[in-house]
Amino acid sequence: MIDTAEDFSQCIFSDETTIQVGPSVKHCFVKGDDYFARLRPRAKHPVKLNLWGGISMRGATELAIFPGAMRLDSKKYCEILERCYVPFARKIFNGFGILVQDNAPAHRSAYTAGRLKTMNVRLLDWPPESPDLNPIELVWGSMKAFVRKKIHEPWSN
Protein backbone atom coordinates (compact mmCIF):
# COMPACT_ATOMS: atom_id res chain seq x y z
CA MET A 1 0.00 0.00 0.00
CA ILE A 2 1.25 3.48 -0.79
CA ASP A 3 1.16 5.87 2.15
CA THR A 4 2.86 9.04 0.90
CA ALA A 5 3.06 11.03 -2.30
CA GLU A 6 6.80 10.38 -2.37
CA ASP A 7 6.14 6.66 -2.92
CA PHE A 8 4.45 7.45 -6.25
CA SER A 9 7.86 8.44 -7.59
CA GLN A 10 8.49 4.73 -8.23
CA CYS A 11 5.16 4.11 -10.00
CA ILE A 12 4.73 3.59 -13.72
CA PHE A 13 1.05 4.07 -14.58
CA SER A 14 -0.02 2.03 -17.60
CA ASP A 15 -3.16 1.61 -19.66
CA GLU A 16 -4.54 0.87 -23.10
CA THR A 17 -6.78 2.96 -25.30
CA THR A 18 -8.24 2.86 -28.81
CA ILE A 19 -7.85 5.69 -31.30
CA GLN A 20 -10.20 5.93 -34.25
CA VAL A 21 -8.14 7.05 -37.22
CA GLY A 22 -10.97 7.83 -39.64
CA PRO A 23 -14.08 9.91 -39.08
CA SER A 24 -17.09 8.33 -37.40
CA VAL A 25 -19.70 9.97 -39.61
CA LYS A 26 -21.30 7.85 -42.32
CA HIS A 27 -21.20 10.63 -44.94
CA CYS A 28 -19.03 13.61 -45.75
CA PHE A 29 -19.49 16.62 -47.97
CA VAL A 30 -17.21 17.67 -50.81
CA LYS A 31 -17.21 20.99 -52.67
CA GLY A 32 -19.67 21.38 -55.52
CA ASP A 33 -23.02 22.85 -56.51
CA ASP A 34 -25.24 19.76 -56.47
CA TYR A 35 -26.09 18.74 -52.88
CA PHE A 36 -26.49 15.02 -53.66
CA ALA A 37 -23.34 14.92 -55.77
CA ARG A 38 -21.44 16.39 -52.82
CA LEU A 39 -22.61 13.75 -50.35
CA ARG A 40 -20.07 10.91 -50.25
CA PRO A 41 -20.32 7.71 -48.22
CA ARG A 42 -17.64 6.87 -45.66
CA ALA A 43 -16.40 3.55 -44.35
CA LYS A 44 -18.93 1.85 -42.09
CA HIS A 45 -16.17 0.71 -39.74
CA PRO A 46 -13.35 3.25 -39.62
CA VAL A 47 -9.79 2.14 -38.95
CA LYS A 48 -8.84 2.00 -35.28
CA LEU A 49 -5.54 1.59 -33.50
CA ASN A 50 -4.96 0.23 -30.02
CA LEU A 51 -2.27 1.81 -27.89
CA TRP A 52 -0.55 0.76 -24.69
CA GLY A 53 1.66 3.16 -22.79
CA GLY A 54 3.09 3.94 -19.40
CA ILE A 55 3.98 7.21 -17.70
CA SER A 56 5.88 8.05 -14.56
CA MET A 57 7.38 11.04 -12.80
CA ARG A 58 10.62 10.20 -14.63
CA GLY A 59 9.29 9.83 -18.16
CA ALA A 60 7.26 7.58 -20.42
CA THR A 61 7.63 4.07 -21.79
CA GLU A 62 7.78 3.28 -25.47
CA LEU A 63 4.29 3.34 -26.96
CA ALA A 64 2.97 -0.02 -28.20
CA ILE A 65 0.66 0.25 -31.21
CA PHE A 66 -1.36 -2.70 -32.48
CA PRO A 67 -4.39 -3.13 -34.79
CA GLY A 68 -7.77 -2.03 -33.49
CA ALA A 69 -9.32 -5.34 -34.51
CA MET A 70 -6.84 -7.24 -32.32
CA ARG A 71 -8.15 -8.26 -28.92
CA LEU A 72 -5.63 -7.75 -26.13
CA ASP A 73 -5.25 -11.12 -24.47
CA SER A 74 -2.84 -12.10 -21.70
CA LYS A 75 -0.14 -13.32 -24.07
CA LYS A 76 -0.13 -10.12 -26.15
CA TYR A 77 -0.24 -8.00 -22.98
CA CYS A 78 2.82 -9.76 -21.55
CA GLU A 79 4.67 -9.34 -24.86
CA ILE A 80 3.97 -5.60 -24.69
CA LEU A 81 5.20 -5.42 -21.10
CA GLU A 82 8.34 -7.33 -22.00
CA ARG A 83 9.05 -5.06 -24.96
CA CYS A 84 8.01 -1.66 -23.53
CA TYR A 85 7.67 -1.75 -19.74
CA VAL A 86 10.57 -3.95 -18.60
CA PRO A 87 13.33 -2.07 -20.51
CA PHE A 88 11.97 1.26 -19.24
CA ALA A 89 11.77 0.06 -15.62
CA ARG A 90 15.30 -1.36 -15.82
CA LYS A 91 16.82 1.73 -17.41
CA ILE A 92 15.00 4.47 -15.51
CA PHE A 93 14.27 2.76 -12.18
CA ASN A 94 17.15 0.26 -12.08
CA GLY A 95 14.50 -2.46 -12.23
CA PHE A 96 12.68 -1.20 -9.15
CA GLY A 97 9.70 0.54 -10.72
CA ILE A 98 6.18 -0.37 -9.62
CA LEU A 99 3.68 -1.20 -12.36
CA VAL A 100 0.23 0.29 -11.90
CA GLN A 101 -2.41 -1.32 -14.11
CA ASP A 102 -6.18 -1.54 -14.02
CA ASN A 103 -8.10 -4.73 -13.41
CA ALA A 104 -8.68 -5.74 -17.03
CA PRO A 105 -8.89 -9.52 -17.56
CA ALA A 106 -5.61 -9.61 -19.51
CA HIS A 107 -3.89 -7.92 -16.56
CA ARG A 108 -5.26 -10.25 -13.89
CA SER A 109 -5.09 -13.67 -15.53
CA ALA A 110 -3.06 -16.54 -14.11
CA TYR A 111 -0.90 -16.45 -17.25
CA THR A 112 -0.08 -12.77 -16.72
CA ALA A 113 0.59 -13.26 -13.01
CA GLY A 114 3.09 -15.99 -13.82
CA ARG A 115 4.86 -13.95 -16.50
CA LEU A 116 5.02 -10.87 -14.25
CA LYS A 117 6.64 -12.99 -11.57
CA THR A 118 9.17 -14.34 -14.09
CA MET A 119 9.95 -10.78 -15.24
CA ASN A 120 10.29 -9.62 -11.60
CA VAL A 121 7.63 -6.95 -12.07
CA ARG A 122 6.39 -5.34 -8.87
CA LEU A 123 2.70 -4.38 -8.84
CA LEU A 124 0.61 -1.86 -6.98
CA ASP A 125 -2.86 -3.15 -6.11
CA TRP A 126 -5.37 -0.90 -7.81
CA PRO A 127 -8.99 -0.35 -6.72
CA PRO A 128 -11.52 -1.91 -9.09
CA GLU A 129 -13.45 0.35 -11.46
CA SER A 130 -11.36 3.44 -10.74
CA PRO A 131 -9.69 4.46 -14.01
CA ASP A 132 -10.05 8.11 -13.02
CA LEU A 133 -7.27 7.59 -10.48
CA ASN A 134 -4.76 6.68 -13.19
CA PRO A 135 -2.99 9.81 -14.50
CA ILE A 136 -2.38 8.23 -17.92
CA GLU A 137 -6.09 8.71 -18.61
CA LEU A 138 -5.32 12.43 -18.89
CA VAL A 139 -2.75 11.72 -21.61
CA TRP A 140 -5.04 9.71 -23.88
CA GLY A 141 -7.43 12.60 -24.63
CA SER A 142 -4.61 14.85 -25.79
CA MET A 143 -3.03 12.06 -27.81
CA LYS A 144 -6.31 11.24 -29.57
CA ALA A 145 -6.80 14.89 -30.51
CA PHE A 146 -3.24 15.06 -31.87
CA VAL A 147 -3.68 11.91 -33.99
CA ARG A 148 -7.00 13.09 -35.40
CA LYS A 149 -5.40 16.38 -36.36
CA LYS A 150 -2.44 14.71 -38.12
CA ILE A 151 -4.29 11.94 -39.96
CA HIS A 152 -7.00 13.19 -42.29
CA GLU A 153 -7.96 10.10 -44.25
CA PRO A 154 -8.30 6.46 -43.14
CA TRP A 155 -5.94 3.87 -44.56
CA SER A 156 -7.24 1.70 -47.36
CA ASN A 157 -6.53 -1.97 -47.99
PDB file of N, CA and C in Angstrom, residues 85-149:
ATOM      1  N   TYR A  85       7.596  -2.084 -21.164  1.00  0.00           N
ATOM      2  CA  TYR A  85       7.669  -1.749 -19.740  1.00  0.00           C
ATOM      3  C   TYR A  85       8.997  -2.161 -19.108  1.00  0.00           C
ATOM      4  N   VAL A  86       9.383  -3.410 -19.283  1.00  0.00           N
ATOM      5  CA  VAL A  86      10.568  -3.946 -18.597  1.00  0.00           C
ATOM      6  C   VAL A  86      11.835  -3.155 -18.935  1.00  0.00           C
ATOM      7  N   PRO A  87      12.121  -2.866 -20.217  1.00  0.00           N
ATOM      8  CA  PRO A  87      13.326  -2.075 -20.505  1.00  0.00           C
ATOM      9  C   PRO A  87      13.295  -0.682 -19.858  1.00  0.00           C
ATOM     10  N   PHE A  88      12.111  -0.060 -19.856  1.00  0.00           N
ATOM     11  CA  PHE A  88      11.967   1.262 -19.237  1.00  0.00           C
ATOM     12  C   PHE A  88      12.219   1.182 -17.733  1.00  0.00           C
ATOM     13  N   ALA A  89      11.598   0.209 -17.077  1.00  0.00           N
ATOM     14  CA  ALA A  89      11.768   0.060 -15.623  1.00  0.00           C
ATOM     15  C   ALA A  89      13.229  -0.230 -15.271  1.00  0.00           C
ATOM     16  N   ARG A  90      13.885  -1.036 -16.086  1.00  0.00           N
ATOM     17  CA  ARG A  90      15.299  -1.357 -15.819  1.00  0.00           C
ATOM     18  C   ARG A  90      16.196  -0.141 -16.013  1.00  0.00           C
ATOM     19  N   LYS A  91      15.961   0.589 -17.094  1.00  0.00           N
ATOM     20  CA  LYS A  91      16.823   1.730 -17.408  1.00  0.00           C
ATOM     21  C   LYS A  91      16.575   2.912 -16.466  1.00  0.00           C
ATOM     22  N   ILE A  92      15.332   3.261 -16.259  1.00  0.00           N
ATOM     23  CA  ILE A  92      14.998   4.473 -15.507  1.00  0.00           C
ATOM     24  C   ILE A  92      14.936   4.228 -14.005  1.00  0.00           C
ATOM     25  N   PHE A  93      14.467   3.057 -13.601  1.00  0.00           N
ATOM     26  CA  PHE A  93      14.269   2.763 -12.180  1.00  0.00           C
ATOM     27  C   PHE A  93      15.219   1.682 -11.665  1.00  0.00           C
ATOM     28  N   ASN A  94      16.225   1.339 -12.451  1.00  0.00           N
ATOM     29  CA  ASN A  94      17.150   0.256 -12.082  1.00  0.00           C
ATOM     30  C   ASN A  94      16.405  -1.037 -11.753  1.00  0.00           C
ATOM     31  N   GLY A  95      15.283  -1.245 -12.430  1.00  0.00           N
ATOM     32  CA  GLY A  95      14.496  -2.458 -12.234  1.00  0.00           C
ATOM     33  C   GLY A  95      13.550  -2.407 -11.058  1.00  0.00           C
ATOM     34  N   PHE A  96      13.487  -1.262 -10.364  1.00  0.00           N
ATOM     35  CA  PHE A  96      12.680  -1.198  -9.145  1.00  0.00           C
ATOM     36  C   PHE A  96      11.416  -0.358  -9.301  1.00  0.00           C
ATOM     37  N   GLY A  97      10.955  -0.160 -10.518  1.00  0.00           N
ATOM     38  CA  GLY A  97       9.698   0.543 -10.716  1.00  0.00           C
ATOM     39  C   GLY A  97       8.534  -0.319 -10.252  1.00  0.00           C
ATOM     40  N   ILE A  98       7.402   0.328 -10.046  1.00  0.00           N
ATOM     41  CA  ILE A  98       6.183  -0.367  -9.622  1.00  0.00           C
ATOM     42  C   ILE A  98       5.139  -0.173 -10.715  1.00  0.00           C
ATOM     43  N   LEU A  99       4.678  -1.261 -11.297  1.00  0.00           N
ATOM     44  CA  LEU A  99       3.678  -1.197 -12.356  1.00  0.00           C
ATOM     45  C   LEU A  99       2.297  -0.977 -11.752  1.00  0.00           C
ATOM     46  N   VAL A 100       1.614   0.031 -12.279  1.00  0.00           N
ATOM     47  CA  VAL A 100       0.226   0.293 -11.898  1.00  0.00           C
ATOM     48  C   VAL A 100      -0.621   0.012 -13.132  1.00  0.00           C
ATOM     49  N   GLN A 101      -1.533  -0.934 -13.008  1.00  0.00           N
ATOM     50  CA  GLN A 101      -2.407  -1.317 -14.113  1.00  0.00           C
ATOM     51  C   GLN A 101      -3.822  -1.464 -13.581  1.00  0.00           C
ATOM     52  N   ASP A 102      -4.801  -1.355 -14.471  1.00  0.00           N
ATOM     53  CA  ASP A 102      -6.177  -1.536 -14.019  1.00  0.00           C
ATOM     54  C   ASP A 102      -6.476  -3.027 -13.894  1.00  0.00           C
ATOM     55  N   ASN A 103      -7.716  -3.346 -13.672  1.00  0.00           N
ATOM     56  CA  ASN A 103      -8.099  -4.735 -13.406  1.00  0.00           C
ATOM     57  C   ASN A 103      -8.684  -5.433 -14.632  1.00  0.00           C
ATOM     58  N   ALA A 104      -8.220  -5.081 -15.809  1.00  0.00           N
ATOM     59  CA  ALA A 104      -8.683  -5.740 -17.034  1.00  0.00           C
ATOM     60  C   ALA A 104      -8.337  -7.227 -16.978  1.00  0.00           C
ATOM     61  N   PRO A 105      -9.144  -8.074 -17.602  1.00  0.00           N
ATOM     62  CA  PRO A 105      -8.889  -9.516 -17.557  1.00  0.00           C
ATOM     63  C   PRO A 105      -7.481  -9.914 -18.003  1.00  0.00           C
ATOM     64  N   ALA A 106      -6.956  -9.278 -19.040  1.00  0.00           N
ATOM     65  CA  ALA A 106      -5.606  -9.615 -19.508  1.00  0.00           C
ATOM     66  C   ALA A 106      -4.548  -9.277 -18.462  1.00  0.00           C
ATOM     67  N   HIS A 107      -4.839  -8.329 -17.598  1.00  0.00           N
ATOM     68  CA  HIS A 107      -3.887  -7.921 -16.557  1.00  0.00           C
ATOM     69  C   HIS A 107      -3.924  -8.851 -15.349  1.00  0.00           C
ATOM     70  N   ARG A 108      -5.060  -9.481 -15.120  1.00  0.00           N
ATOM     71  CA  ARG A 108      -5.265 -10.253 -13.889  1.00  0.00           C
ATOM     72  C   ARG A 108      -5.291 -11.763 -14.086  1.00  0.00           C
ATOM     73  N   SER A 109      -5.025 -12.221 -15.282  1.00  0.00           N
ATOM     74  CA  SER A 109      -5.093 -13.665 -15.533  1.00  0.00           C
ATOM     75  C   SER A 109      -3.946 -14.401 -14.853  1.00  0.00           C
ATOM     76  N   ALA A 110      -4.109 -15.699 -14.701  1.00  0.00           N
ATOM     77  CA  ALA A 110      -3.059 -16.537 -14.112  1.00  0.00           C
ATOM     78  C   ALA A 110      -1.812 -16.511 -14.998  1.00  0.00           C
ATOM     79  N   TYR A 111      -2.024 -16.512 -16.318  1.00  0.00           N
ATOM     80  CA  TYR A 111      -0.895 -16.451 -17.246  1.00  0.00           C
ATOM     81  C   TYR A 111      -0.078 -15.180 -17.013  1.00  0.00           C
ATOM     82  N   THR A 112      -0.766 -14.041 -16.938  1.00  0.00           N
ATOM     83  CA  THR A 112      -0.081 -12.765 -16.724  1.00  0.00           C
ATOM     84  C   THR A 112       0.630 -12.747 -15.381  1.00  0.00           C
ATOM     85  N   ALA A 113      -0.033 -13.237 -14.345  1.00  0.00           N
ATOM     86  CA  ALA A 113       0.591 -13.261 -13.010  1.00  0.00           C
ATOM     87  C   ALA A 113       1.894 -14.052 -13.034  1.00  0.00           C
ATOM     88  N   GLY A 114       1.885 -15.182 -13.721  1.00  0.00           N
ATOM     89  CA  GLY A 114       3.095 -15.993 -13.821  1.00  0.00           C
ATOM     90  C   GLY A 114       4.209 -15.299 -14.587  1.00  0.00           C
ATOM     91  N   ARG A 115       3.851 -14.670 -15.695  1.00  0.00           N
ATOM     92  CA  ARG A 115       4.861 -13.953 -16.496  1.00  0.00           C
ATOM     93  C   ARG A 115       5.413 -12.749 -15.744  1.00  0.00           C
ATOM     94  N   LEU A 116       4.545 -12.029 -15.023  1.00  0.00           N
ATOM     95  CA  LEU A 116       5.015 -10.873 -14.251  1.00  0.00           C
ATOM     96  C   LEU A 116       6.010 -11.308 -13.183  1.00  0.00           C
ATOM     97  N   LYS A 117       5.729 -12.453 -12.582  1.00  0.00           N
ATOM     98  CA  LYS A 117       6.643 -12.986 -11.567  1.00  0.00           C
ATOM     99  C   LYS A 117       7.986 -13.340 -12.208  1.00  0.00           C
ATOM    100  N   THR A 118       7.946 -13.980 -13.368  1.00  0.00           N
ATOM    101  CA  THR A 118       9.165 -14.342 -14.092  1.00  0.00           C
ATOM    102  C   THR A 118       9.977 -13.104 -14.473  1.00  0.00           C
ATOM    103  N   MET A 119       9.277 -12.019 -14.838  1.00  0.00           N
ATOM    104  CA  MET A 119       9.947 -10.779 -15.240  1.00  0.00           C
ATOM    105  C   MET A 119      10.331  -9.906 -14.038  1.00  0.00           C
ATOM    106  N   ASN A 120      10.021 -10.377 -12.832  1.00  0.00           N
ATOM    107  CA  ASN A 120      10.295  -9.622 -11.597  1.00  0.00           C
ATOM    108  C   ASN A 120       9.630  -8.246 -11.587  1.00  0.00           C
ATOM    109  N   VAL A 121       8.385  -8.198 -12.047  1.00  0.00           N
ATOM    110  CA  VAL A 121       7.628  -6.947 -12.075  1.00  0.00           C
ATOM    111  C   VAL A 121       6.884  -6.788 -10.756  1.00  0.00           C
ATOM    112  N   ARG A 122       7.121  -5.654 -10.106  1.00  0.00           N
ATOM    113  CA  ARG A 122       6.389  -5.341  -8.875  1.00  0.00           C
ATOM    114  C   ARG A 122       5.103  -4.615  -9.249  1.00  0.00           C
ATOM    115  N   LEU A 123       4.014  -4.957  -8.546  1.00  0.00           N
ATOM    116  CA  LEU A 123       2.699  -4.384  -8.840  1.00  0.00           C
ATOM    117  C   LEU A 123       2.166  -3.589  -7.664  1.00  0.00           C
ATOM    118  N   LEU A 124       1.368  -2.592  -7.985  1.00  0.00           N
ATOM    119  CA  LEU A 124       0.607  -1.863  -6.978  1.00  0.00           C
ATOM    120  C   LEU A 124      -0.841  -2.299  -7.129  1.00  0.00           C
ATOM    121  N   ASP A 125      -1.447  -2.778  -6.051  1.00  0.00           N
ATOM    122  CA  ASP A 125      -2.860  -3.148  -6.111  1.00  0.00           C
ATOM    123  C   ASP A 125      -3.676  -1.899  -6.412  1.00  0.00           C
ATOM    124  N   TRP A 126      -4.587  -2.034  -7.343  1.00  0.00           N
ATOM    125  CA  TRP A 126      -5.372  -0.898  -7.810  1.00  0.00           C
ATOM    126  C   TRP A 126      -6.843  -1.150  -7.529  1.00  0.00           C
ATOM    127  N   PRO A 127      -7.561  -0.152  -7.012  1.00  0.00           N
ATOM    128  CA  PRO A 127      -8.985  -0.353  -6.716  1.00  0.00           C
ATOM    129  C   PRO A 127      -9.772  -0.670  -7.988  1.00  0.00           C
ATOM    130  N   PRO A 128     -10.723  -1.591  -7.908  1.00  0.00           N
ATOM    131  CA  PRO A 128     -11.524  -1.915  -9.094  1.00  0.00           C
ATOM    132  C   PRO A 128     -12.369  -0.727  -9.543  1.00  0.00           C
ATOM    133  N   GLU A 129     -12.594  -0.667 -10.845  1.00  0.00           N
ATOM    134  CA  GLU A 129     -13.450   0.347 -11.462  1.00  0.00           C
ATOM    135  C   GLU A 129     -13.079   1.768 -11.052  1.00  0.00           C
ATOM    136  N   SER A 130     -11.803   2.086 -11.098  1.00  0.00           N
ATOM    137  CA  SER A 130     -11.362   3.439 -10.741  1.00  0.00           C
ATOM    138  C   SER A 130     -10.326   3.974 -11.729  1.00  0.00           C
ATOM    139  N   PRO A 131     -10.668   3.978 -13.034  1.00  0.00           N
ATOM    140  CA  PRO A 131      -9.694   4.462 -14.010  1.00  0.00           C
ATOM    141  C   PRO A 131      -9.369   5.938 -13.838  1.00  0.00           C
ATOM    142  N   ASP A 132     -10.282   6.683 -13.207  1.00  0.00           N
ATOM    143  CA  ASP A 132     -10.053   8.107 -13.022  1.00  0.00           C
ATOM    144  C   ASP A 132      -8.873   8.399 -12.097  1.00  0.00           C
ATOM    145  N   LEU A 133      -8.421   7.411 -11.349  1.00  0.00           N
ATOM    146  CA  LEU A 133      -7.269   7.595 -10.476  1.00  0.00           C
ATOM    147  C   LEU A 133      -5.949   7.468 -11.227  1.00  0.00           C
ATOM    148  N   ASN A 134      -5.978   6.919 -12.421  1.00  0.00           N
ATOM    149  CA  ASN A 134      -4.762   6.680 -13.189  1.00  0.00           C
ATOM    150  C   ASN A 134      -4.438   7.917 -14.028  1.00  0.00           C
ATOM    151  N   PRO A 135      -3.301   8.577 -13.774  1.00  0.00           N
ATOM    152  CA  PRO A 135      -2.986   9.808 -14.502  1.00  0.00           C
ATOM    153  C   PRO A 135      -2.798   9.630 -16.003  1.00  0.00           C
ATOM    154  N   ILE A 136      -2.549   8.410 -16.469  1.00  0.00           N
ATOM    155  CA  ILE A 136      -2.381   8.231 -17.915  1.00  0.00           C
ATOM    156  C   ILE A 136      -3.684   8.500 -18.661  1.00  0.00           C
ATOM    157  N   GLU A 137      -4.811   8.401 -17.970  1.00  0.00           N
ATOM    158  CA  GLU A 137      -6.095   8.708 -18.610  1.00  0.00           C
ATOM    159  C   GLU A 137      -6.107  10.144 -19.131  1.00  0.00           C
ATOM    160  N   LEU A 138      -5.381  11.033 -18.459  1.00  0.00           N
ATOM    161  CA  LEU A 138      -5.315  12.431 -18.887  1.00  0.00           C
ATOM    162  C   LEU A 138      -4.506  12.587 -20.179  1.00  0.00           C
ATOM    163  N   VAL A 139      -3.598  11.666 -20.414  1.00  0.00           N
ATOM    164  CA  VAL A 139      -2.747  11.719 -21.606  1.00  0.00           C
ATOM    165  C   VAL A 139      -3.515  11.289 -22.847  1.00  0.00           C
ATOM    166  N   TRP A 140      -4.378  10.283 -22.700  1.00  0.00           N
ATOM    167  CA  TRP A 140      -5.037   9.714 -23.878  1.00  0.00           C
ATOM    168  C   TRP A 140      -5.874  10.738 -24.638  1.00  0.00           C
ATOM    169  N   GLY A 141      -6.600  11.596 -23.944  1.00  0.00           N
ATOM    170  CA  GLY A 141      -7.426  12.596 -24.628  1.00  0.00           C
ATOM    171  C   GLY A 141      -6.603  13.508 -25.517  1.00  0.00           C
ATOM    172  N   SER A 142      -5.491  13.984 -25.002  1.00  0.00           N
ATOM    173  CA  SER A 142      -4.607  14.854 -25.790  1.00  0.00           C
ATOM    174  C   SER A 142      -4.007  14.101 -26.966  1.00  0.00           C
ATOM    175  N   MET A 143      -3.639  12.859 -26.738  1.00  0.00           N
ATOM    176  CA  MET A 143      -3.032  12.062 -27.805  1.00  0.00           C
ATOM    177  C   MET A 143      -4.039  11.797 -28.925  1.00  0.00           C
ATOM    178  N   LYS A 144      -5.283  11.497 -28.556  1.00  0.00           N
ATOM    179  CA  LYS A 144      -6.306  11.243 -29.569  1.00  0.00           C
ATOM    180  C   LYS A 144      -6.545  12.488 -30.415  1.00  0.00           C
ATOM    181  N   ALA A 145      -6.599  13.645 -29.775  1.00  0.00           N
ATOM    182  CA  ALA A 145      -6.796  14.892 -30.511  1.00  0.00           C
ATOM    183  C   ALA A 145      -5.633  15.146 -31.468  1.00  0.00           C
ATOM    184  N   PHE A 146      -4.424  14.874 -31.043  1.00  0.00           N
ATOM    185  CA  PHE A 146      -3.238  15.059 -31.875  1.00  0.00           C
ATOM    186  C   PHE A 146      -3.290  14.138 -33.092  1.00  0.00           C
ATOM    187  N   VAL A 147      -3.624  12.874 -32.882  1.00  0.00           N
ATOM    188  CA  VAL A 147      -3.676  11.908 -33.987  1.00  0.00           C
ATOM    189  C   VAL A 147      -4.755  12.302 -34.984  1.00  0.00           C
ATOM    190  N   ARG A 148      -5.922  12.690 -34.494  1.00  0.00           N
ATOM    191  CA  ARG A 148      -7.002  13.088 -35.403  1.00  0.00           C
ATOM    192  C   ARG A 148      -6.598  14.298 -36.241  1.00  0.00           C
ATOM    193  N   LYS A 149      -5.850  15.188 -35.653  1.00  0.00           N
ATOM    194  CA  LYS A 149      -5.403  16.384 -36.364  1.00  0.00           C
ATOM    195  C   LYS A 149      -4.385  16.029 -37.450  1.00  0.00           C
TER     196      LYS A 149
END
